[in-house]
Coordinates of C-alpha atoms in Angstrom, one line a residue:
M188 CA 75.4 44.8 57.0
D189 CA 74.7 47.6 54.5
Y190 CA 74.5 51.3 55.4
Q191 CA 70.7 51.2 55.9
E192 CA 71.0 48.2 58.2
Y193 CA 73.7 50.1 60.0
L194 CA 71.4 53.1 60.6
E195 CA 68.6 50.8 61.9
S196 CA 71.1 49.0 64.2
I197 CA 72.2 52.3 65.7
K198 CA 68.6 53.2 66.3
T199 CA 67.9 49.9 68.0
L200 CA 71.0 49.9 70.2
N201 CA 70.3 53.5 71.3
L202 CA 66.8 52.4 72.3
W203 CA 68.2 49.4 74.3
A204 CA 70.7 51.7 76.0
R205 CA 68.1 54.2 77.0
H206 CA 65.8 51.5 78.5
Y207 CA 68.8 50.1 80.4
Y208 CA 70.6 53.2 81.6
V209 CA 67.9 55.9 81.7
L210 CA 64.6 54.1 82.3
D211 CA 66.0 51.2 84.3
D212 CA 63.7 48.9 82.3
P213 CA 65.9 46.6 80.1
I214 CA 64.3 45.3 76.9
A215 CA 67.3 43.3 75.6
T216 CA 69.7 40.8 77.2
D217 CA 73.3 41.8 77.8
E218 CA 74.3 39.2 75.2
E219 CA 72.0 40.7 72.6
Y220 CA 73.3 44.2 73.4
D221 CA 77.0 43.2 73.1
K222 CA 76.4 41.3 69.9
L223 CA 74.7 44.2 68.1
Y224 CA 77.3 46.6 69.6
H225 CA 80.2 44.6 68.0
Q226 CA 78.3 44.3 64.7
I227 CA 78.1 48.1 64.5
K228 CA 81.7 48.5 65.5
D229 CA 82.9 46.0 62.9
F230 CA 80.9 47.9 60.2
E231 CA 82.3 51.2 61.2
S232 CA 85.9 49.9 61.1
S233 CA 85.6 48.1 57.8
S234 CA 83.4 50.5 55.7
N235 CA 84.3 53.8 54.0
F236 CA 81.6 55.6 55.9
P237 CA 82.6 57.7 59.0
A238 CA 81.0 56.5 62.2
L239 CA 78.0 58.6 63.2
A240 CA 78.4 60.9 66.2
Y241 CA 75.4 59.4 68.0
S242 CA 76.6 55.8 67.7
Q243 CA 77.1 54.0 71.0
T244 CA 80.7 53.2 69.9
Q245 CA 81.5 56.9 70.0
R246 CA 81.2 57.0 73.8
V247 CA 84.8 55.7 74.0
G248 CA 88.0 55.8 71.9
Y249 CA 89.6 59.1 72.7
K250 CA 93.2 59.6 73.7
I251 CA 94.2 60.5 77.2
L252 CA 94.3 64.2 77.8
E253 CA 97.3 66.2 79.1
S254 CA 95.0 68.8 80.7
F255 CA 91.5 70.2 80.4
S256 CA 90.8 73.3 78.3
K257 CA 88.6 76.2 79.5
A258 CA 85.2 76.8 77.9
S259 CA 82.5 79.5 78.4
H260 CA 78.9 78.9 79.2
I261 CA 76.5 80.7 76.8
Q262 CA 74.4 81.7 79.8
R263 CA 75.9 81.9 83.3
M264 CA 75.4 79.0 85.7
W265 CA 74.2 80.6 88.9
S266 CA 74.4 79.2 92.4
L267 CA 71.4 79.2 94.7
D268 CA 70.8 80.9 98.0
D269 CA 70.1 78.4 100.8
V270 CA 67.3 78.3 103.3
F271 CA 67.5 75.9 106.2
T272 CA 64.2 76.3 108.1
F273 CA 60.4 76.5 107.4
Q274 CA 60.5 80.1 108.7
E275 CA 63.4 81.0 106.3
L276 CA 61.4 79.5 103.4
T277 CA 58.3 81.5 104.5
D278 CA 60.4 84.7 104.5
W279 CA 61.8 83.9 101.0
I280 CA 58.3 83.2 99.6
Q281 CA 56.9 86.5 101.0
R282 CA 59.8 88.4 99.4
V283 CA 59.4 87.0 96.0
S284 CA 55.6 86.7 95.8
R285 CA 54.8 90.2 97.0
G286 CA 51.4 89.0 98.2
E287 CA 50.5 87.2 94.9
N288 CA 49.5 83.6 94.8
L289 CA 52.2 81.7 92.9
T290 CA 52.8 78.2 91.7
F291 CA 56.2 76.6 92.5
S292 CA 58.2 73.9 90.8
V293 CA 60.1 71.7 93.3
D294 CA 62.8 69.2 92.6
P295 CA 65.1 67.1 94.7
K296 CA 68.6 68.5 95.1
F297 CA 71.1 65.8 94.3
D298 CA 74.5 65.8 96.0
G299 CA 76.8 65.7 93.1
V300 CA 78.7 67.9 90.6
S301 CA 77.0 70.3 88.2
L302 CA 77.5 69.9 84.4
N303 CA 76.4 71.9 81.4
L304 CA 75.7 70.1 78.2
L305 CA 75.6 72.0 74.9
Y306 CA 73.6 70.5 72.0
E307 CA 73.5 71.8 68.5
N308 CA 71.6 70.3 65.5
G309 CA 70.6 67.5 68.0
L310 CA 74.2 66.5 68.7
L311 CA 76.2 66.8 72.0
I312 CA 78.9 69.4 71.2
K313 CA 80.4 70.2 74.6
A314 CA 80.2 69.3 78.3
I315 CA 81.5 72.0 80.7
T316 CA 81.8 71.9 84.5
R317 CA 80.3 74.8 86.4
G318 CA 83.7 76.5 87.1
N319 CA 83.1 80.1 88.3
G320 CA 79.7 80.1 86.7
E321 CA 80.9 81.8 83.5
I322 CA 83.9 79.6 82.5
G323 CA 84.4 76.0 83.4
E324 CA 86.5 73.0 82.2
E325 CA 85.6 71.2 79.1
V326 CA 85.1 67.5 79.9
T327 CA 83.2 66.5 76.7
Q328 CA 85.0 63.2 76.1
N329 CA 84.4 62.1 79.7
A330 CA 80.7 63.1 79.5
K331 CA 80.3 60.9 76.4
T332 CA 81.2 57.8 78.5
I333 CA 78.2 58.5 80.8
K334 CA 75.5 56.3 79.4
S335 CA 72.6 58.4 80.7
I336 CA 73.8 61.4 78.7
P337 CA 72.3 61.1 75.2
L338 CA 74.8 61.7 72.3
S339 CA 71.9 63.0 70.3
I340 CA 68.5 64.4 71.1
P341 CA 65.4 65.0 68.9
Y342 CA 65.5 68.8 69.5
K343 CA 67.6 70.5 66.8
Q344 CA 68.0 74.0 68.0
K345 CA 70.9 75.1 70.2
I346 CA 70.3 74.4 73.9
E347 CA 72.2 74.2 77.1
I348 CA 70.9 71.4 79.4
R349 CA 72.2 71.6 83.0
G350 CA 72.1 68.8 85.6
E351 CA 74.0 66.9 88.3
C352 CA 76.5 64.2 87.8
V353 CA 76.1 61.7 90.6
I354 CA 77.3 58.3 91.8
A355 CA 74.8 56.0 93.5
K356 CA 75.7 55.1 97.1
E357 CA 76.1 51.4 96.3
D358 CA 78.6 52.2 93.4
F359 CA 80.4 54.7 95.7
E360 CA 81.0 51.9 98.3
K361 CA 82.4 49.6 95.5
I362 CA 84.7 52.3 94.3
N363 CA 86.1 53.0 97.8
E364 CA 86.5 49.2 98.4
E365 CA 88.6 48.9 95.2
R366 CA 90.7 51.9 96.2
F367 CA 91.2 50.4 99.7
Q368 CA 92.5 47.2 98.1
K369 CA 94.9 49.2 96.0
G370 CA 96.1 51.3 98.9
E371 CA 94.7 54.5 97.3
N372 CA 93.1 57.4 99.2
L373 CA 89.4 56.9 99.8
F374 CA 86.7 59.4 98.6
A375 CA 85.0 61.2 101.5
N376 CA 81.5 61.0 100.0
P377 CA 79.7 60.3 96.7
R378 CA 79.9 64.0 95.7
N379 CA 83.7 64.0 95.9
A380 CA 83.7 60.7 94.0
A381 CA 81.6 62.2 91.3
A382 CA 83.7 65.3 91.0
G383 CA 86.9 63.3 90.9
S384 CA 85.5 60.8 88.4
L385 CA 84.3 63.5 86.0
R386 CA 87.7 65.3 86.0
Q387 CA 89.8 62.3 85.0
L388 CA 92.3 63.0 82.2
D389 CA 92.0 59.3 81.3
Y390 CA 88.4 58.8 80.0
K391 CA 88.6 55.1 80.7
I392 CA 88.6 55.8 84.5
T393 CA 85.5 57.9 84.1
A394 CA 83.8 55.2 82.0
K395 CA 84.3 52.7 84.9
R396 CA 82.8 54.9 87.6
K397 CA 79.1 54.5 86.7
L398 CA 78.3 58.2 86.8
Q399 CA 74.7 59.3 86.1
F400 CA 73.5 62.6 84.8
I401 CA 70.1 64.0 86.0
P402 CA 69.0 67.3 84.4
W403 CA 67.6 70.1 86.6
G404 CA 67.6 73.1 84.4
V405 CA 68.5 74.9 81.2
G406 CA 70.8 77.8 80.2
Y407 CA 70.5 79.0 76.6
C408 CA 67.2 77.7 75.3
E409 CA 64.7 78.7 72.6
I410 CA 61.9 76.4 73.7
E411 CA 58.8 78.5 74.3
E412 CA 57.1 77.4 77.5
E413 CA 55.2 79.4 80.1
S414 CA 55.9 76.9 82.8
F415 CA 59.4 75.8 84.1
F416 CA 57.9 72.4 85.1
A417 CA 56.6 71.8 81.6
L418 CA 59.9 72.9 80.1
M419 CA 61.8 70.4 82.1
Q420 CA 59.3 67.6 81.3
K421 CA 60.0 68.3 77.6
V422 CA 63.8 68.3 78.2
R423 CA 63.6 65.0 80.1
S424 CA 61.6 63.5 77.2
F425 CA 64.7 64.0 75.0
G426 CA 66.2 60.9 76.5
F427 CA 67.3 61.9 80.0
I428 CA 66.7 60.4 83.4
A429 CA 63.4 61.6 84.9
S430 CA 63.9 63.5 88.2
P431 CA 62.0 61.7 91.0
F432 CA 59.7 63.6 93.3
S433 CA 59.5 66.6 90.9
T434 CA 56.2 68.3 91.3
L435 CA 54.2 71.5 91.2
C436 CA 53.1 73.1 94.5
E437 CA 50.4 75.7 94.8
D438 CA 51.4 77.0 98.3
I439 CA 54.0 76.7 101.1
K440 CA 52.1 73.8 102.7
A441 CA 52.4 71.7 99.6
I442 CA 56.1 72.6 99.4
E443 CA 56.7 71.6 103.1
K444 CA 54.8 68.3 102.5
S445 CA 57.1 67.4 99.5
Y446 CA 60.1 68.4 101.6
Q447 CA 59.1 66.1 104.5
L448 CA 58.6 63.3 102.0
L449 CA 62.1 63.8 100.7
I450 CA 63.6 63.7 104.2
K451 CA 61.9 60.4 104.8
E452 CA 63.3 59.0 101.6
R453 CA 66.8 60.5 102.1
D454 CA 68.4 57.5 103.7
S455 CA 66.8 54.8 101.6
Y456 CA 67.0 56.6 98.2
P457 CA 70.0 55.2 96.2
I458 CA 71.4 58.6 95.3
A459 CA 72.6 61.1 97.9
L460 CA 70.1 64.0 98.4
D461 CA 70.9 67.2 100.3
G462 CA 67.7 69.1 100.0
M463 CA 65.1 70.5 97.6
V464 CA 65.2 73.2 95.0
V465 CA 62.1 75.6 95.0
R466 CA 61.5 77.8 91.9
I467 CA 58.7 80.1 90.9
D468 CA 57.2 78.1 88.0
A469 CA 56.2 81.0 85.7
I470 CA 59.1 81.7 83.4
A471 CA 57.9 85.2 82.6
L472 CA 58.0 86.0 86.4
Q473 CA 61.4 84.5 86.7
E474 CA 62.6 86.9 84.0
Q475 CA 61.0 89.8 85.8
L476 CA 62.6 89.0 89.1
G477 CA 66.0 88.4 87.5
F478 CA 69.2 87.9 89.5
T479 CA 71.3 89.3 92.3
I480 CA 75.1 89.5 91.7
K481 CA 75.4 85.9 93.0
S482 CA 72.1 84.0 92.5
P483 CA 68.6 84.0 91.0
R484 CA 65.9 85.8 93.0
F485 CA 63.2 83.3 91.8
A486 CA 64.8 80.1 93.3
C487 CA 66.3 78.8 96.4
A488 CA 67.7 75.6 97.9
Y489 CA 65.7 74.3 100.8
K490 CA 68.5 72.3 102.5
F491 CA 68.0 69.2 104.7
P492 CA 68.8 69.5 108.4
A493 CA 72.5 68.9 108.8
I494 CA 73.8 65.8 110.6
E495 CA 74.8 66.6 114.2
K496 CA 77.9 65.3 116.1
K497 CA 79.0 65.8 119.7
T498 CA 82.5 67.1 120.5
R499 CA 84.4 69.1 123.0
I500 CA 85.8 72.7 122.8
L501 CA 89.5 72.5 123.8
G502 CA 90.1 76.3 123.4
V503 CA 89.3 79.5 121.6
E504 CA 91.7 81.2 119.2
L505 CA 91.3 84.8 118.1
Q506 CA 91.7 85.5 114.4
V507 CA 92.2 89.0 113.0
G508 CA 91.1 89.5 109.4
R509 CA 92.2 92.0 106.8
T510 CA 89.4 94.4 107.8
G511 CA 90.5 94.2 111.5
V512 CA 87.5 92.3 112.7
V513 CA 88.4 89.9 115.5
T514 CA 86.7 86.5 115.2
P515 CA 86.7 83.8 117.9
V516 CA 87.4 80.3 116.5
A517 CA 86.7 77.1 118.5
I518 CA 89.5 74.5 118.6
L519 CA 87.7 71.2 118.8
E520 CA 88.4 67.7 119.7
P521 CA 88.5 66.3 116.1
V522 CA 85.4 64.7 114.9
E523 CA 84.3 63.2 111.5
I524 CA 81.1 64.4 109.9
E525 CA 80.1 62.7 106.6
G526 CA 83.7 61.9 105.6
A527 CA 85.2 65.3 106.6
R528 CA 87.5 65.7 109.7
V529 CA 86.5 68.8 111.6
S530 CA 88.8 70.3 114.3
R531 CA 87.9 74.0 114.1
A532 CA 84.6 76.0 113.9
T533 CA 83.9 79.7 113.9
L534 CA 82.1 81.1 116.9
H535 CA 81.2 84.3 114.9
N536 CA 81.4 86.8 117.8
F537 CA 81.2 87.0 121.6
D538 CA 77.5 87.8 121.6
E539 CA 76.9 84.4 119.9
I540 CA 79.1 82.7 122.5
K541 CA 77.0 84.3 125.3
R542 CA 73.7 83.5 123.6
K543 CA 74.6 79.8 123.2
D544 CA 76.2 79.7 126.7
I545 CA 79.5 78.2 125.3
W546 CA 82.4 77.7 127.8
I547 CA 85.9 76.3 127.1
N548 CA 85.9 72.5 127.7
D549 CA 82.2 72.3 127.1
Y550 CA 80.6 69.5 125.1
V551 CA 78.8 71.0 122.1
L552 CA 76.7 69.9 119.2
L553 CA 78.3 70.5 115.8
I554 CA 76.9 70.4 112.3
R555 CA 78.3 71.1 108.9
S556 CA 75.8 73.8 107.8
G557 CA 74.8 73.2 104.2
D558 CA 77.2 70.2 104.3
V559 CA 80.1 72.6 104.0
I560 CA 80.7 75.0 106.9
P561 CA 81.3 73.6 110.4
K562 CA 78.9 75.3 112.9
I563 CA 78.3 74.9 116.6
I564 CA 74.6 74.9 117.3
K565 CA 74.4 74.6 121.1
S566 CA 76.4 73.7 124.2
L567 CA 75.5 70.8 126.5
P568 CA 75.6 72.4 130.1
N569 CA 74.3 69.2 131.7
L570 CA 77.7 67.5 130.9
R571 CA 79.8 70.1 132.6
D572 CA 82.2 68.6 135.2
G573 CA 83.7 71.7 136.8
T574 CA 86.7 72.0 134.4
Q575 CA 84.9 74.6 132.2
K576 CA 86.1 78.2 131.9
Q577 CA 84.3 81.2 130.5
C578 CA 85.4 82.7 127.2
E579 CA 86.7 86.2 128.1
I580 CA 86.1 89.1 125.8
P581 CA 89.5 90.4 124.7
T582 CA 90.4 94.1 125.2
N583 CA 93.6 94.1 123.2
C584 CA 94.5 92.8 119.7
P585 CA 96.1 89.4 120.0
I586 CA 98.5 90.3 117.2
C587 CA 99.6 93.9 117.7
G588 CA 98.4 94.5 121.3
S589 CA 96.6 97.7 120.5
E590 CA 93.3 98.5 122.2
L591 CA 90.3 97.0 120.5
L592 CA 87.1 98.8 119.4
I593 CA 84.2 97.0 121.0
E594 CA 80.7 98.0 119.6
E595 CA 77.9 95.6 120.4
K596 CA 78.7 92.4 118.3
L597 CA 81.7 94.0 116.5
I598 CA 85.2 93.7 118.0
K599 CA 87.8 95.3 115.7
C600 CA 91.5 96.2 115.7
Q601 CA 91.7 99.8 114.5
N602 CA 95.4 99.7 113.9
L603 CA 95.9 99.9 110.1
S604 CA 99.5 98.7 110.6
C605 CA 98.5 95.6 112.5
K606 CA 100.5 92.8 111.0
A607 CA 97.5 90.4 110.8
R608 CA 95.5 93.1 108.8
V609 CA 98.3 93.9 106.5
K610 CA 99.4 90.3 105.9
N611 CA 95.8 89.0 105.3
S612 CA 95.2 91.9 102.9
I613 CA 98.3 90.9 100.9
I614 CA 97.2 87.2 100.8
H615 CA 93.8 88.3 99.5
F616 CA 95.4 90.7 97.0
V617 CA 97.4 87.9 95.2
S618 CA 94.8 85.1 95.6
K619 CA 93.2 83.2 92.7
K620 CA 90.1 85.5 92.3
S621 CA 92.2 88.6 92.7
L622 CA 95.5 89.2 90.9
N623 CA 96.0 85.4 90.7
I624 CA 99.8 85.6 90.9
D625 CA 101.0 82.0 90.2
G626 CA 103.3 80.7 92.9
L627 CA 102.7 83.5 95.4
G628 CA 100.6 81.5 97.8
E629 CA 99.6 82.1 101.4
K630 CA 102.7 80.4 102.9
I631 CA 105.1 82.3 100.7
V632 CA 103.4 85.7 101.5
E633 CA 103.6 84.8 105.2
L634 CA 107.4 84.0 104.8
L635 CA 108.2 87.2 102.9
F636 CA 106.1 89.3 105.3
E637 CA 107.7 87.8 108.4
R638 CA 111.2 88.3 106.9
G639 CA 110.4 92.0 106.2
K640 CA 110.6 91.6 102.4
I641 CA 107.1 93.0 101.9
A642 CA 105.1 95.3 104.2
C643 CA 102.3 96.5 101.9
L644 CA 100.6 95.7 98.6
E645 CA 103.0 97.9 96.6
D646 CA 106.1 96.1 97.9
I647 CA 105.1 93.0 95.9
F648 CA 106.1 94.8 92.7
C649 CA 109.5 95.9 94.0
L650 CA 110.7 92.3 94.8
S651 CA 113.9 91.2 93.2
A652 CA 116.0 88.0 93.1
K653 CA 118.1 89.3 96.1
D654 CA 115.0 89.3 98.3
F655 CA 114.8 85.5 98.0
E656 CA 118.5 84.8 98.8
G657 CA 118.9 82.5 101.8
L658 CA 115.2 81.6 101.9
E659 CA 114.6 77.8 102.2
G660 CA 113.3 76.2 99.0
F661 CA 114.0 79.1 96.7
K662 CA 116.3 78.1 93.9
E663 CA 117.1 80.1 90.8
K664 CA 114.3 78.7 88.6
K665 CA 111.6 79.1 91.3
I666 CA 112.6 82.7 91.9
H667 CA 112.7 83.4 88.2
N668 CA 109.2 82.0 87.7
L669 CA 107.7 83.9 90.6
L670 CA 109.2 87.2 89.5
N671 CA 107.9 86.5 86.0
A672 CA 104.4 85.8 87.4
I673 CA 104.5 89.1 89.3
E674 CA 105.5 91.0 86.1
K675 CA 102.7 89.3 84.1
S676 CA 100.1 90.5 86.6
K677 CA 100.7 94.0 85.2
G678 CA 97.8 94.7 82.8
V679 CA 95.5 92.6 84.9
E680 CA 91.8 92.9 84.3
L681 CA 90.4 95.8 86.2
W682 CA 87.7 93.7 87.9
R683 CA 90.4 91.5 89.5
L684 CA 92.2 94.6 90.9
I685 CA 88.9 95.9 92.4
N686 CA 88.2 92.5 93.9
A687 CA 91.8 92.3 95.2
L688 CA 91.4 95.5 97.2
G689 CA 89.1 93.7 99.7
I690 CA 86.5 96.4 99.8
E691 CA 83.8 95.4 102.3
H692 CA 80.6 94.0 100.6
I693 CA 82.3 94.2 97.1
G694 CA 82.9 90.7 95.8
E695 CA 83.7 89.3 92.3
G696 CA 80.4 90.0 90.7
A697 CA 80.2 93.6 92.0
S698 CA 83.8 94.2 90.9
K699 CA 83.0 93.1 87.3
K700 CA 80.0 95.3 87.2
L701 CA 82.0 98.3 88.4
A702 CA 84.8 97.7 85.9
N703 CA 82.4 97.1 82.9
T704 CA 80.3 100.1 83.8
F705 CA 82.8 102.8 84.9
G706 CA 86.3 101.6 83.9
L707 CA 89.1 103.3 85.7
D708 CA 86.8 106.1 86.7
F709 CA 84.9 104.0 89.2
Y710 CA 86.5 105.7 92.2
T711 CA 85.2 109.2 91.0
K712 CA 81.5 108.2 91.1
D713 CA 78.9 109.2 93.7
L714 CA 76.4 107.3 95.7
Q715 CA 73.6 107.6 93.2
D716 CA 75.8 106.2 90.4
F717 CA 76.5 103.1 92.5
L718 CA 72.9 102.7 93.5
L719 CA 71.8 102.6 89.9
L720 CA 73.8 99.4 89.4
D721 CA 71.7 96.3 89.4
G722 CA 72.2 94.4 92.7
F723 CA 73.8 97.3 94.6
G724 CA 72.2 98.3 97.8
E725 CA 73.0 101.2 100.1
E726 CA 75.3 99.2 102.3
M727 CA 77.4 98.2 99.3
A728 CA 77.4 101.7 97.8
N729 CA 78.3 103.5 101.0
S730 CA 81.1 101.0 101.7
L731 CA 82.5 101.5 98.2
L732 CA 82.2 105.3 98.5
E733 CA 84.0 105.5 101.8
F734 CA 86.8 103.2 100.6
C735 CA 87.4 105.3 97.4
R736 CA 87.4 108.5 99.5
V737 CA 90.0 107.2 102.0
N738 CA 92.2 105.3 99.5
K739 CA 92.2 107.6 96.4
E740 CA 96.0 108.2 96.4
R741 CA 96.7 104.5 96.8
L742 CA 94.3 103.5 94.0
L743 CA 96.0 105.9 91.6
K744 CA 99.4 104.4 92.6
L745 CA 98.2 100.9 91.9
F746 CA 96.7 102.0 88.6
E747 CA 100.1 103.4 87.7
I748 CA 101.9 100.2 88.7
L749 CA 99.5 97.7 87.2
N750 CA 97.9 99.6 84.3
P751 CA 94.8 97.4 84.5
S752 CA 92.8 96.5 81.4
Y753 CA 89.0 96.7 80.9
E754 CA 86.6 96.2 78.0
N755 CA 83.3 98.0 78.5
A756 CA 84.2 101.3 80.1
I757 CA 81.7 104.1 79.6
K758 CA 81.9 106.1 76.4
E759 CA 81.2 109.6 77.5
D760 CA 80.5 110.8 73.9
S761 CA 77.7 108.3 73.4
K762 CA 74.2 109.7 72.9
L763 CA 73.0 107.2 75.5
S764 CA 75.5 108.3 78.1
G765 CA 73.6 109.0 81.4
K766 CA 70.3 107.6 80.1
V767 CA 68.4 105.3 82.4
F768 CA 67.1 102.0 81.0
V769 CA 65.0 99.2 82.5
I770 CA 64.9 95.8 80.8
T771 CA 61.9 93.5 81.0
G772 CA 60.2 90.5 79.3
T773 CA 61.7 87.7 77.3
L774 CA 64.3 88.8 74.7
S775 CA 66.3 86.9 72.1
Q776 CA 69.5 87.1 74.3
R777 CA 70.2 86.9 78.0
R778 CA 69.5 90.1 79.9
E779 CA 73.1 90.6 80.9
H780 CA 74.0 91.0 77.2
Y781 CA 71.9 94.1 76.8
Q782 CA 72.9 95.4 80.2
E783 CA 76.6 95.1 79.4
L784 CA 76.1 96.7 76.0
L785 CA 74.1 99.7 77.4
E786 CA 76.6 100.2 80.3
S787 CA 79.5 100.2 77.7
L788 CA 77.7 103.1 76.0
G789 CA 77.4 105.1 79.2
A790 CA 73.8 104.3 79.9
K791 CA 72.6 103.2 83.4
V792 CA 70.5 100.1 83.8
S793 CA 68.0 100.0 86.7
S794 CA 66.0 97.1 88.1
S795 CA 62.8 99.2 88.6
V796 CA 60.8 101.8 86.6
S797 CA 60.6 105.3 88.0
K798 CA 60.0 108.9 86.8
K799 CA 63.7 109.1 86.1
T800 CA 63.6 106.1 83.6
D801 CA 64.3 107.2 80.0
F802 CA 63.7 103.9 78.2
L803 CA 62.0 100.5 78.8
L804 CA 63.5 97.7 76.6
C805 CA 60.6 95.4 76.4
G806 CA 60.5 91.7 75.3
E807 CA 57.6 89.3 75.2
D808 CA 55.4 88.5 78.3
A809 CA 56.3 91.8 80.0
G810 CA 54.5 92.4 83.2
S811 CA 54.1 95.2 85.8
K812 CA 57.1 97.1 84.6
L813 CA 55.5 97.7 81.2
T814 CA 52.3 99.0 83.0
K815 CA 54.3 101.3 85.2
A816 CA 56.3 102.6 82.3
Q817 CA 53.1 103.5 80.4
E818 CA 51.8 105.3 83.5
F819 CA 55.0 107.4 83.7
G820 CA 55.2 108.1 79.9
V821 CA 58.5 106.2 79.6
R822 CA 59.6 105.6 76.0
I823 CA 59.0 101.8 75.3
L824 CA 61.3 100.1 72.9
S825 CA 60.9 96.7 71.2
E826 CA 64.0 94.7 70.5
K827 CA 63.9 95.9 66.8
E828 CA 63.5 99.5 67.9
F829 CA 66.3 99.1 70.4
E830 CA 68.6 97.9 67.6
E831 CA 67.6 100.9 65.4
L832 CA 68.4 103.2 68.4
L833 CA 71.9 101.7 68.7
K834 CA 72.5 102.3 64.9
D835 CA 71.5 105.9 65.3

């Protein structure tokens, strides 16, 4: 075989592989495939030419990893808001359509693990798990063993292709059968099997698991298309598995028809489905609607009805959270739902208990709402046998005994010194998405709290080796590592500290926005400053304002202890400081890039045009915001003019 024959052989083998693994339409026998594969492999090992990156031989051959490294997505991977009923879908469509007639792109929602593929110059460069949406684990060498992921595509520009890694039900059963024979723990469901298979440090295990990759979207992408459906058709033509049941729907009736078809196919379809993804098809309108802090406004997941199981309520336990809210939790006769053993379920509040007529010792119907959260949907009064007891509304805190505040649905312990409130605040403060203090987990916090070693957040930073003397399981090395981890938390990113404070309605995304916009001065801002932040509503802003007012001294103390770091705090001397911008249309970079840049210069970015708007940064295919800006006489900037403004 010479080099030209080698190139032709790779082309032929890749074609055979695509027909077998992607199109499910073999055009060569296994014997022919294996013979050509080994001819290519022999040439690569004996010639002076390096093996081409898109050769099928490059799917395997890497060393076993010691751990996965972290990698960033170019554009964030968002999660979707869920709707569970036709009425919820109707409400969502009314919100996003604003009375206009829209076309929707609908796709089946596969029950697997999300993966982001980065291609440059037509070659697969990286494969990254979703992670927290911004940073995930790089699993490139494992992804290359998945035969339905092309090593090369005909599109040469940089592109992020997103999809779901899944395992067929039949292959899942075989994996569990093999694990049973070996005495290994069984996977609960195909989704868990897919996630566990993708994150193997030994690529050979991943290669055996018959993972499939089905694309459902893009991140960074320079392909110019008006329709999301057309864009995905083009992406799938690059050599990916076509998504079955994908279609365009002109109205809600067509969406519901497609949804009911999927429900009928759910059990017989070879890959696990858990719903349908509904998106506004017009990409320009997607850009205009943008995102909330957590999810896109232009798409939702229309989930399948959850599987119901019958069980009995053995008792009700009262939990006191860090904000003092008392939540009743049902203790259940254990029951298995889709591989998960469920023995507890939230009852939310006593109004909910009354509305659903739930008594202790009742039989109830239980679902895992969204296949994740256990939820009691109704009681079964016809099965009562006289042993049932009503759930009494508590008048005193089950932890500290103080009188509870009872306001309609809300039952709350007002005692700021209540042990449950303080302890749960500390647990949240050191948790993974807060200060992330390695080794200081929930059990250790509980132990230190019960032994009186810590009584408030600030006490964590006063711990010494003496405080651990006599505590079971704490040897010199463990104590040293824990104290080191506490010390290393000093200089923590400011957003983590804000998130750690547990301010009601302020989560990870809002914390990052506050830190990047205002820096350490966030606690000095007023209601209007907060309301100008994209994604902030009045409830969030008022909650934040009240927290900062009440806890100002404590915040300053924590700033002094931790000296938190931040990157994009406001520059008060900037000429753009205080100016209000609105961003619209399709720009060369993601919208968040411009927003973070403007906020770092002290500008405020709003989601809507008003008389107070100073500038409209306008990309291609701008819509109603451009018209409104022209009406108000707002200065309109092209991307080039915006860059000139920044230089000035």
